[in-house]
CSV table of C-alpha atoms and ligand atoms in Angstrom, one decimal:
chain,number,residue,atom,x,y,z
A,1,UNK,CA,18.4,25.2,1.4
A,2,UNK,CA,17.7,24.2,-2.5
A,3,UNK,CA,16.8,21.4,-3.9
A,4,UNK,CA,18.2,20.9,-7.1
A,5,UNK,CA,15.6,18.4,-9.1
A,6,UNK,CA,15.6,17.7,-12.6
A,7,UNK,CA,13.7,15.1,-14.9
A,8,UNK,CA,15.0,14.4,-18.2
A,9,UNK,CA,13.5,11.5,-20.3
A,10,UNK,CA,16.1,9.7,-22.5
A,11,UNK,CA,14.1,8.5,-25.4
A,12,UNK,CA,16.2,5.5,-26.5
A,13,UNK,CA,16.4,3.9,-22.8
A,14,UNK,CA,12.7,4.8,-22.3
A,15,UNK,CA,14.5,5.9,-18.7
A,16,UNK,CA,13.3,8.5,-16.4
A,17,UNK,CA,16.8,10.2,-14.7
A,18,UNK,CA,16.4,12.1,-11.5
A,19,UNK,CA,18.8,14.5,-10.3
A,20,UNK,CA,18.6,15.5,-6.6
A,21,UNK,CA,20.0,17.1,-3.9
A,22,UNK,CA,18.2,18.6,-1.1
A,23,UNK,CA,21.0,21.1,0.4
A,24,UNK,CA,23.7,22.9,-1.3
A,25,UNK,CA,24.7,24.9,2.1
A,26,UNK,CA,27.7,23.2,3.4
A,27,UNK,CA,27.1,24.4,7.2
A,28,UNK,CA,23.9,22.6,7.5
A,29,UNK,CA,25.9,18.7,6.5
A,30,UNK,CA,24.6,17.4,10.0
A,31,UNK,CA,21.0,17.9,9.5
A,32,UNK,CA,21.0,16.9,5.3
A,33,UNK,CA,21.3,13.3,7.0
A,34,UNK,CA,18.4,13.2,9.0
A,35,UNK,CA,15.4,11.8,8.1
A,36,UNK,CA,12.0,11.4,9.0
A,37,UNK,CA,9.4,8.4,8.4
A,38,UNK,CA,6.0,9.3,8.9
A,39,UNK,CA,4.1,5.9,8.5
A,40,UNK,CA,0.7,4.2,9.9
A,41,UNK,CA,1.4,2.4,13.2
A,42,UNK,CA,0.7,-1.6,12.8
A,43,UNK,CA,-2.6,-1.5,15.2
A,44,UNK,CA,-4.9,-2.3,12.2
A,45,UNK,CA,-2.4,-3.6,9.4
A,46,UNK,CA,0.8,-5.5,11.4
A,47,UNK,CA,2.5,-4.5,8.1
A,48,UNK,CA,3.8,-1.1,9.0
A,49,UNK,CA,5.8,-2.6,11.5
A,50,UNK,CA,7.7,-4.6,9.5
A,51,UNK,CA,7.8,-1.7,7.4
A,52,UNK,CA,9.6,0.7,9.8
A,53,UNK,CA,12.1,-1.8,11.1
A,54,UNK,CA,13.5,-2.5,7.6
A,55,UNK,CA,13.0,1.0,6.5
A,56,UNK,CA,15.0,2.2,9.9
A,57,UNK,CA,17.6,-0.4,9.3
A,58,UNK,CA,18.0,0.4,5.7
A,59,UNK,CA,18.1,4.1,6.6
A,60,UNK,CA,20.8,3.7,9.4
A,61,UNK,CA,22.5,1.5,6.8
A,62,UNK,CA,23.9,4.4,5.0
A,63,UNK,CA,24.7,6.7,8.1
A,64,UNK,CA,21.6,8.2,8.3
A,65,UNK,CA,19.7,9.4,11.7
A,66,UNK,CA,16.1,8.3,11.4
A,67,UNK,CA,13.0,9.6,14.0
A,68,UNK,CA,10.2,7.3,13.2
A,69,UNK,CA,6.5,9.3,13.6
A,70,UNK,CA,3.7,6.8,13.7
A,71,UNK,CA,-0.1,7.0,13.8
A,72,UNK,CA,-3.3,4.9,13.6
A,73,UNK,CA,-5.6,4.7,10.4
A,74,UNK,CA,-8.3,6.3,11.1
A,75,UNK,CA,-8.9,9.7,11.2
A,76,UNK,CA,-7.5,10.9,14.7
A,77,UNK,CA,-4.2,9.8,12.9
A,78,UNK,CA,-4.4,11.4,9.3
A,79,UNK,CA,-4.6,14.4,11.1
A,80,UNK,CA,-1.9,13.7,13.6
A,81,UNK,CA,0.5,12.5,10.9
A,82,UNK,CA,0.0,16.7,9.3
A,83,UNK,CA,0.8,17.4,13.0
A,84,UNK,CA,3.9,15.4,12.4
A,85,UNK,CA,5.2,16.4,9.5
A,86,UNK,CA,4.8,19.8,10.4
A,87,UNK,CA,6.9,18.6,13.4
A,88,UNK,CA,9.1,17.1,11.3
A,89,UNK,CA,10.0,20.4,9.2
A,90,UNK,CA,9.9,22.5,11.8
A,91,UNK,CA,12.8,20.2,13.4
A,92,UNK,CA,14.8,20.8,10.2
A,93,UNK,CA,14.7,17.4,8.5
A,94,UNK,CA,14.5,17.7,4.5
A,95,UNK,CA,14.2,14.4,3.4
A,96,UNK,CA,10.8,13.3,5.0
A,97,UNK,CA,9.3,9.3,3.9
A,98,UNK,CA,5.3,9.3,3.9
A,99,UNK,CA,2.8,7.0,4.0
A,100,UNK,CA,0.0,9.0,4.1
A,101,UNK,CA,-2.8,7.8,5.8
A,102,UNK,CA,-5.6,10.1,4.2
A,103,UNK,CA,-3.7,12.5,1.5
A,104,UNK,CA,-6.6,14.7,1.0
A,105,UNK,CA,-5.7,15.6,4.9
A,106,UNK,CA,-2.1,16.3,4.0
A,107,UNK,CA,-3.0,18.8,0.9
A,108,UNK,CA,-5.3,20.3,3.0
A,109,UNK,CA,-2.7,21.5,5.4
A,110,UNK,CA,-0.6,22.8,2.3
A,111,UNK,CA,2.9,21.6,4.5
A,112,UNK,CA,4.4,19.6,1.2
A,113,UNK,CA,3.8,23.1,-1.2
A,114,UNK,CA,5.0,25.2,1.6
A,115,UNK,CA,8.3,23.5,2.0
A,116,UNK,CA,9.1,22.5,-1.7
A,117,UNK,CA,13.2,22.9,-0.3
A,118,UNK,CA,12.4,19.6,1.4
A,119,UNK,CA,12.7,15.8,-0.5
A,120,UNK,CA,9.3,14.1,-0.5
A,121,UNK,CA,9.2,10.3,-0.9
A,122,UNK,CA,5.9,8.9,-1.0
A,123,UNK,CA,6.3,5.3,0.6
A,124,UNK,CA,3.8,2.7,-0.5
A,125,UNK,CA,0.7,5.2,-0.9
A,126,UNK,CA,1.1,8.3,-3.1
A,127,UNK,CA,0.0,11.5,-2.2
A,128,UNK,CA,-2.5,12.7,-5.0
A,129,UNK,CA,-2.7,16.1,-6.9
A,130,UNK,CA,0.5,17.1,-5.3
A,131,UNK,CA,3.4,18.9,-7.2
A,132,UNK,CA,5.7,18.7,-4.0
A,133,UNK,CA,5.9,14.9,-4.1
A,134,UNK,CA,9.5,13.8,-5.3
A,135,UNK,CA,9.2,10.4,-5.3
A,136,UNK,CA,7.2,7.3,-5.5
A,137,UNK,CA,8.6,3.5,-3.8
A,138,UNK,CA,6.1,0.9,-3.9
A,139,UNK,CA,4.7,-1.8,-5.4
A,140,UNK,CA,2.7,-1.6,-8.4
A,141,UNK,CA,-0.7,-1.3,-7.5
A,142,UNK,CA,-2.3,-1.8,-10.4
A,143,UNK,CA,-0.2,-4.6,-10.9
A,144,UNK,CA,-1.4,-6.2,-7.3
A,145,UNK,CA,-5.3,-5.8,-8.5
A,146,UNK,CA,-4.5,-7.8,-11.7
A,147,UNK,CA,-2.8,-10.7,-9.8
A,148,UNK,CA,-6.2,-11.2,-7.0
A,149,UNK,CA,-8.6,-10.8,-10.4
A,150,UNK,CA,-6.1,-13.6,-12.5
A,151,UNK,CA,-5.8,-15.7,-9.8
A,152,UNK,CA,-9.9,-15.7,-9.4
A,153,UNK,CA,-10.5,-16.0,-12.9
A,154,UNK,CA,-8.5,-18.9,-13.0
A,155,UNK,CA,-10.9,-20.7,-10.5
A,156,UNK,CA,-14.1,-19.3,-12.1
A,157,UNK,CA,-15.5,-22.2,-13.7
A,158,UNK,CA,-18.8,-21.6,-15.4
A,159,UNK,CA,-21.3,-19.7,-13.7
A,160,UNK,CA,-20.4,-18.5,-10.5
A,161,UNK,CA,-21.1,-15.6,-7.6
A,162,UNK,CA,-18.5,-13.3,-6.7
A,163,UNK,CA,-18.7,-10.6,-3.9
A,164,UNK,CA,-16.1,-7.3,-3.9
A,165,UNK,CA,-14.2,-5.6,-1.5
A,166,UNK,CA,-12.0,-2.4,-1.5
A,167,UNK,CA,-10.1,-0.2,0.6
A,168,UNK,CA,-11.0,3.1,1.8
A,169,UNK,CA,-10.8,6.3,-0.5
A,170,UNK,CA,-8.5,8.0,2.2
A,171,UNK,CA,-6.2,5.5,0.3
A,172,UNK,CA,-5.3,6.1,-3.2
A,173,UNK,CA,-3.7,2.6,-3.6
A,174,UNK,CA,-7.6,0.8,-2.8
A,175,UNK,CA,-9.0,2.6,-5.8
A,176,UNK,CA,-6.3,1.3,-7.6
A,177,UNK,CA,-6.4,-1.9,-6.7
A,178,UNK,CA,-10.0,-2.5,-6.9
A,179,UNK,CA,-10.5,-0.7,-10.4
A,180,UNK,CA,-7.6,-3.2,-11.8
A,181,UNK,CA,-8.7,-5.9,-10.3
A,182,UNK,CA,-12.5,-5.0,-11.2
A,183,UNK,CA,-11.8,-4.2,-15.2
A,184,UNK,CA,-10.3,-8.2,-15.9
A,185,UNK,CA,-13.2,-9.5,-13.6
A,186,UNK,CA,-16.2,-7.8,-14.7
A,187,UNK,CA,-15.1,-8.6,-18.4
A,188,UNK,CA,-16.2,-12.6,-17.3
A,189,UNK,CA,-19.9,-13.1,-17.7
A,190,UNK,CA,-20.1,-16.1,-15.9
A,191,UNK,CA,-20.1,-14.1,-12.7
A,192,UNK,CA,-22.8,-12.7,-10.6
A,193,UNK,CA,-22.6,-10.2,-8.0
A,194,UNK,CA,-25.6,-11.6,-5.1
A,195,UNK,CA,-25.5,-8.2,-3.1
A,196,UNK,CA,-25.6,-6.0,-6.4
A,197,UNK,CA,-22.6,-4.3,-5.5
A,198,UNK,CA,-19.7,-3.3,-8.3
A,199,UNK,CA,-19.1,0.3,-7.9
A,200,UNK,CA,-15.6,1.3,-6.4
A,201,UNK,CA,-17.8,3.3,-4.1
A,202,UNK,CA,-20.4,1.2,-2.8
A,203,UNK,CA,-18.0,-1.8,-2.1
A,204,UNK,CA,-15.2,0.7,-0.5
A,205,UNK,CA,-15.4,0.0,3.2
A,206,UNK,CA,-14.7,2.8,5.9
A,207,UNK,CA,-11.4,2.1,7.2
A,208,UNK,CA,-9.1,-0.9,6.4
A,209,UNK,CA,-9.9,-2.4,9.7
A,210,UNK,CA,-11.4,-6.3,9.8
A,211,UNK,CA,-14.2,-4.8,12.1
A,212,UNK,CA,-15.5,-3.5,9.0
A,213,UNK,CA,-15.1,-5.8,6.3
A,214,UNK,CA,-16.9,-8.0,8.9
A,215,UNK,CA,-19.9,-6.0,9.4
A,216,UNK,CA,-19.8,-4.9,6.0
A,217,UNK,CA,-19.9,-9.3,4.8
A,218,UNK,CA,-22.1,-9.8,7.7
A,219,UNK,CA,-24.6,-7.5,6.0
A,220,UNK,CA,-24.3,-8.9,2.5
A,221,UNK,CA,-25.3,-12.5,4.2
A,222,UNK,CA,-28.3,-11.4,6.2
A,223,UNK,CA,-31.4,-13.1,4.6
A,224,UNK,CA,-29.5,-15.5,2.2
A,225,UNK,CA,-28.2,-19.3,2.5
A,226,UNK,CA,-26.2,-19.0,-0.3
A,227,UNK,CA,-22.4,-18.6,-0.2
A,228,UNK,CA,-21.3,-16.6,-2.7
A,229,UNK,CA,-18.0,-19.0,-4.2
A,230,UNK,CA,-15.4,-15.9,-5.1
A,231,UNK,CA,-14.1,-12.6,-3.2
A,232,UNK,CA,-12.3,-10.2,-3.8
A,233,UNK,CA,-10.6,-9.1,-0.8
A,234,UNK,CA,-8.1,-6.7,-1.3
A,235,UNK,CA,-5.8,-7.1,1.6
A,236,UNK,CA,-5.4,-9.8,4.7
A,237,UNK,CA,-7.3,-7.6,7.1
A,238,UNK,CA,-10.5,-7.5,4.5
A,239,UNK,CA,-9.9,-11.5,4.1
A,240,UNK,CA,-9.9,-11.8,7.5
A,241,UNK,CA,-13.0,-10.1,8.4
A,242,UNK,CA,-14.6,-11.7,5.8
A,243,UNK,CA,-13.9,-15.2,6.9
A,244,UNK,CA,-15.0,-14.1,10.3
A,245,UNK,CA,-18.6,-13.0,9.2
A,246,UNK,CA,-18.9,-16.5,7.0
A,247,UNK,CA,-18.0,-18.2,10.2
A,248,UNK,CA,-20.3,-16.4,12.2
A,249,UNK,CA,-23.5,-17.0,9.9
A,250,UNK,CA,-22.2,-21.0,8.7
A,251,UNK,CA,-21.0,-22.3,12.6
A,252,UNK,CA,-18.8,-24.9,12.0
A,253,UNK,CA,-18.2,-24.5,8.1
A,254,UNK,CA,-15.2,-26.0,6.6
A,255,UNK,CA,-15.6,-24.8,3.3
A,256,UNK,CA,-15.0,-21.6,1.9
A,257,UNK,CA,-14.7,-19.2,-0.8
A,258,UNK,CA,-12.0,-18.3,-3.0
A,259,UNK,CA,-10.7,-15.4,-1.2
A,260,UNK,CA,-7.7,-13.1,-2.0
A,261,UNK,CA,-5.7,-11.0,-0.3
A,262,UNK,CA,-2.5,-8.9,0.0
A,263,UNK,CA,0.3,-8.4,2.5
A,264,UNK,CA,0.6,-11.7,4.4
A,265,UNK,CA,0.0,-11.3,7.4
A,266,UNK,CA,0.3,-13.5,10.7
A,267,UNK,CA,-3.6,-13.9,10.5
A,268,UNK,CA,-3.4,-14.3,7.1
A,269,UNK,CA,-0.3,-17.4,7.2
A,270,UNK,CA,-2.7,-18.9,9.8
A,271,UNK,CA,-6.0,-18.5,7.5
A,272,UNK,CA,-4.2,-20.1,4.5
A,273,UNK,CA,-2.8,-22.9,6.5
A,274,UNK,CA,-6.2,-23.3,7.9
A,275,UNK,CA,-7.7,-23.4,4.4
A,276,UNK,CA,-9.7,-20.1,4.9
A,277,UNK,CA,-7.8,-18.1,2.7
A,278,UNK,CA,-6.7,-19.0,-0.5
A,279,UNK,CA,-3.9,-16.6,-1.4
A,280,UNK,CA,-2.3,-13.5,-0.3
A,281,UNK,CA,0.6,-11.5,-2.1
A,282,UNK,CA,4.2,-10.9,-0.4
A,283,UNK,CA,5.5,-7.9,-1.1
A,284,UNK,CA,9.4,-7.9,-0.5
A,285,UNK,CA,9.6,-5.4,2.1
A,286,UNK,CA,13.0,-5.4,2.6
A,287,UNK,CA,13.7,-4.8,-0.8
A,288,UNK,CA,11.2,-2.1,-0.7
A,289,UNK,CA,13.1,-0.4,2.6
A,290,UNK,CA,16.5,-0.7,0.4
A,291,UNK,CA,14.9,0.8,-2.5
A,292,UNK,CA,13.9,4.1,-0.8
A,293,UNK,CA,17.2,3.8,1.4
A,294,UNK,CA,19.0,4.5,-1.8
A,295,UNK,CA,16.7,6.9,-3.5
A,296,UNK,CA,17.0,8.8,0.3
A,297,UNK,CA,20.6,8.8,-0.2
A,298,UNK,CA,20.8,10.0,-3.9
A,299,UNK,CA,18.3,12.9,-2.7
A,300,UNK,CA,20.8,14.0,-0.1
A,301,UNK,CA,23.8,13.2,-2.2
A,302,UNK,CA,22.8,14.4,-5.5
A,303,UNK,CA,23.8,11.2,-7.4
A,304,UNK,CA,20.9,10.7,-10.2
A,305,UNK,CA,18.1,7.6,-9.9
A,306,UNK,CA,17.7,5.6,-13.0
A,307,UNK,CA,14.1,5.1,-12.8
A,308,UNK,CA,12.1,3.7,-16.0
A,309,UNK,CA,8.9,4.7,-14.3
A,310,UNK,CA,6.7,7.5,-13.6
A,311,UNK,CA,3.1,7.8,-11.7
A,312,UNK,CA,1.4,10.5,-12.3
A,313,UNK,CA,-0.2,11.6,-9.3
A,314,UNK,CA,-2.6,14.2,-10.4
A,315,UNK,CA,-0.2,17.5,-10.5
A,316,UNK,CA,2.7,15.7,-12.0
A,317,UNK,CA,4.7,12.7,-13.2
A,318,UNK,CA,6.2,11.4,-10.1
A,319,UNK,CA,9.6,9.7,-10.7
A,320,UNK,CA,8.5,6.3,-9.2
A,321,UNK,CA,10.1,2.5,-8.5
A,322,UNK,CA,8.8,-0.6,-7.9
A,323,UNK,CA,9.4,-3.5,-5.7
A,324,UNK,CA,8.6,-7.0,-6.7
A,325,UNK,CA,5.8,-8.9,-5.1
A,326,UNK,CA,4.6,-12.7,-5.5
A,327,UNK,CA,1.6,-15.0,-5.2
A,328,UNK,CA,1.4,-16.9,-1.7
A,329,UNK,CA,-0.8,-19.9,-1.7
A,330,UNK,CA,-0.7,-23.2,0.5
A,331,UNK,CA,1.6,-24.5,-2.2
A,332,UNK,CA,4.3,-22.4,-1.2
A,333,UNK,CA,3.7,-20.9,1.7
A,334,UNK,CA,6.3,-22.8,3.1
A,335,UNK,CA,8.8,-20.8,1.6
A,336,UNK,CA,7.7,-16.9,3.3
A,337,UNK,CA,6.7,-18.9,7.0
A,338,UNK,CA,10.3,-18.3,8.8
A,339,UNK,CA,10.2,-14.8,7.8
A,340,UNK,CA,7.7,-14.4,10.9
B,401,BGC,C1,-1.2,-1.1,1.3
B,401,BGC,C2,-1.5,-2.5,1.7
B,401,BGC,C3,-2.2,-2.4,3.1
B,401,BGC,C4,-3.2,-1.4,3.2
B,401,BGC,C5,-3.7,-1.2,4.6
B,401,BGC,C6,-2.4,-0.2,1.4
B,401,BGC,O1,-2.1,1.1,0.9
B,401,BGC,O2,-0.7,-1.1,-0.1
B,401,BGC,O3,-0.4,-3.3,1.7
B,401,BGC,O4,-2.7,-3.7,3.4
B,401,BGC,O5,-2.8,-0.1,2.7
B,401,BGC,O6,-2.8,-0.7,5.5
């Protein structure tokens, strides 16, 4: 098995073309279109789920045999999803999807350098200071951060309290998002942070579970009467624990902060209906599943991807590709609310 994978940058276009093919043995055909999706179960985020039916549909779209490996975020399941990808290998699939849940966990194990012959697509998260990593589909993280921090700005008015949130570092997409979000609002002098906190890690909660953005806001209210008037949340499940703790120390309130968040969730359509939550972002999922469909197939065909973009991950420029995302807001929630 070779993979055959080649980056040239064509100056004028400012285009990144990626040449792949994952098996140049003719006798092996069969197992070329297999592939396996290694992604976080939708127990803490309901996303995922969403994420492996489109992704599985997309997949089976072009032909394609797809085993779907799944596993909790937490720890128990960063270190089942090396199991699984081990697994994976071992059952001869090449072209392998990942979301990791804690990277570090994956380098660790050393499977990616051990079995460069394989195509490595890094779905949604990217897998740091990794040279096996062939590709990157997602949505622009950075990108994400800026929109929560524009749309708080845009309701800062004069001086005002604002309290942050971020995702865990087994997560390379919460740094991210945080430090975007973090550089446009910090630059606003108006604000004040009540609990002191502003450092990626000391607002970086353990897991991405609402348990914990709920103890961790239930903390940050202990001793005050004061409700701080923005947050930055950085997903639904953050949002929501959030809400939670304000609702557990204000019985009965009916007004709340700004608060952000990302992914749009059931809980967070039904917090933004409510008036609990003031936005989330969509991220077009489907679009996201056909993107890496066809960068899947152009791997195990060897037709190049036209990218434009690269992220660099740490070892290397990572061919990458972005989905498009948008603001949700009671305005037009309307519009995303048959899509559940
Ligand atoms: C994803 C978010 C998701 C979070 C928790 C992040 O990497 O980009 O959409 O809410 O993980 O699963």
């Amino acid at each position: 098995m070779k993979k055959i994978f080649t980056v040239l940058s064509m100056c004028c276009a400012m285009a990144t073309l990626t040449v792949c093919s994952c098996s140049s043995s003719d006798d092996d055909e069969s197992v070329n279109e297999k592939v396996a999706l290694i992604l976080p179960d939708g127990a803490t985020v309901s996303r995922w789920t969403l994420d492996a039916q489109y992704l599985t549909k997309s997949l089976k779209s072009y032909g394609y045999d797809v085993q779907l490996f799944t596993a909790s975020e937490d720890n128990e399941g960063a270190a089942k999803q090396v199991k699984q990808i081990e697994e994976a290998v071992k059952a001869g699939y090449q072209t392998i999807v990942i979301t990791p849940v804690d990277y570090e966990k994956i380098n660790e194990s050393g499977i990616l350098e051990a079995n460069q012959d394989c195509n490595f697509i890094c779905y949604d998260r990217m897998i740091m200071n990794n040279p096996a990593v062939d590709f990157y589909a997602s949505c622009d993280p950075e990108k994400i951060g800026e929109m929560q921090a524009q749309f708080l700005l845009e309701k800062a008015d004069g001086d005002m309290t604002i309290e942050y949130f971020a995702g865990p570092v087994t997560d390379k997409n919460a740094k991210k998002y945080f430090d975007s979000a973090y550089r446009l609002l910090s630059a606003n002098k108006s604000l004040s942070v009540p609990s002191g906190k502003v450092a990626y890690e000391d607002v970086a909660l353990a897991s991405w579970s609402s348990d914990d953005a709920f103890a961790e806001m239930s903390a940050r209210l202990e001793g005050t009467n004061v409700m701080p008037d923005l947050i930055l949340a950085p997903n639904d499940n953050v949002a929501e624990g959030v809400i939670k703790a304000l609702e557990a120390r204000w019985l009965g309130i009916n007004e709340f902060p700004v608060i952000t968040g990302q992914d749009l969730t059931e809980a967070a359509i039904a917090n933004i209906l409510a008036r609990k939550q003031t936005m989330s972002i969509y991220k077009e999922y489907e679009d996201l599943a056909e993107t890496t469909a066809m960068i899947v197939s152009c791997f195990i065909s060897g037709k190049p991807v036209v990218t434009g973009k690269t992220f660099n991950n740490g070892a290397k420029e990572v061919p990458a590709k972005y989905s498009n995302f948008t603001l949700v807001t009671i305005d037009n929630i309307g519009n995303y609310i048959t899509d559940f």
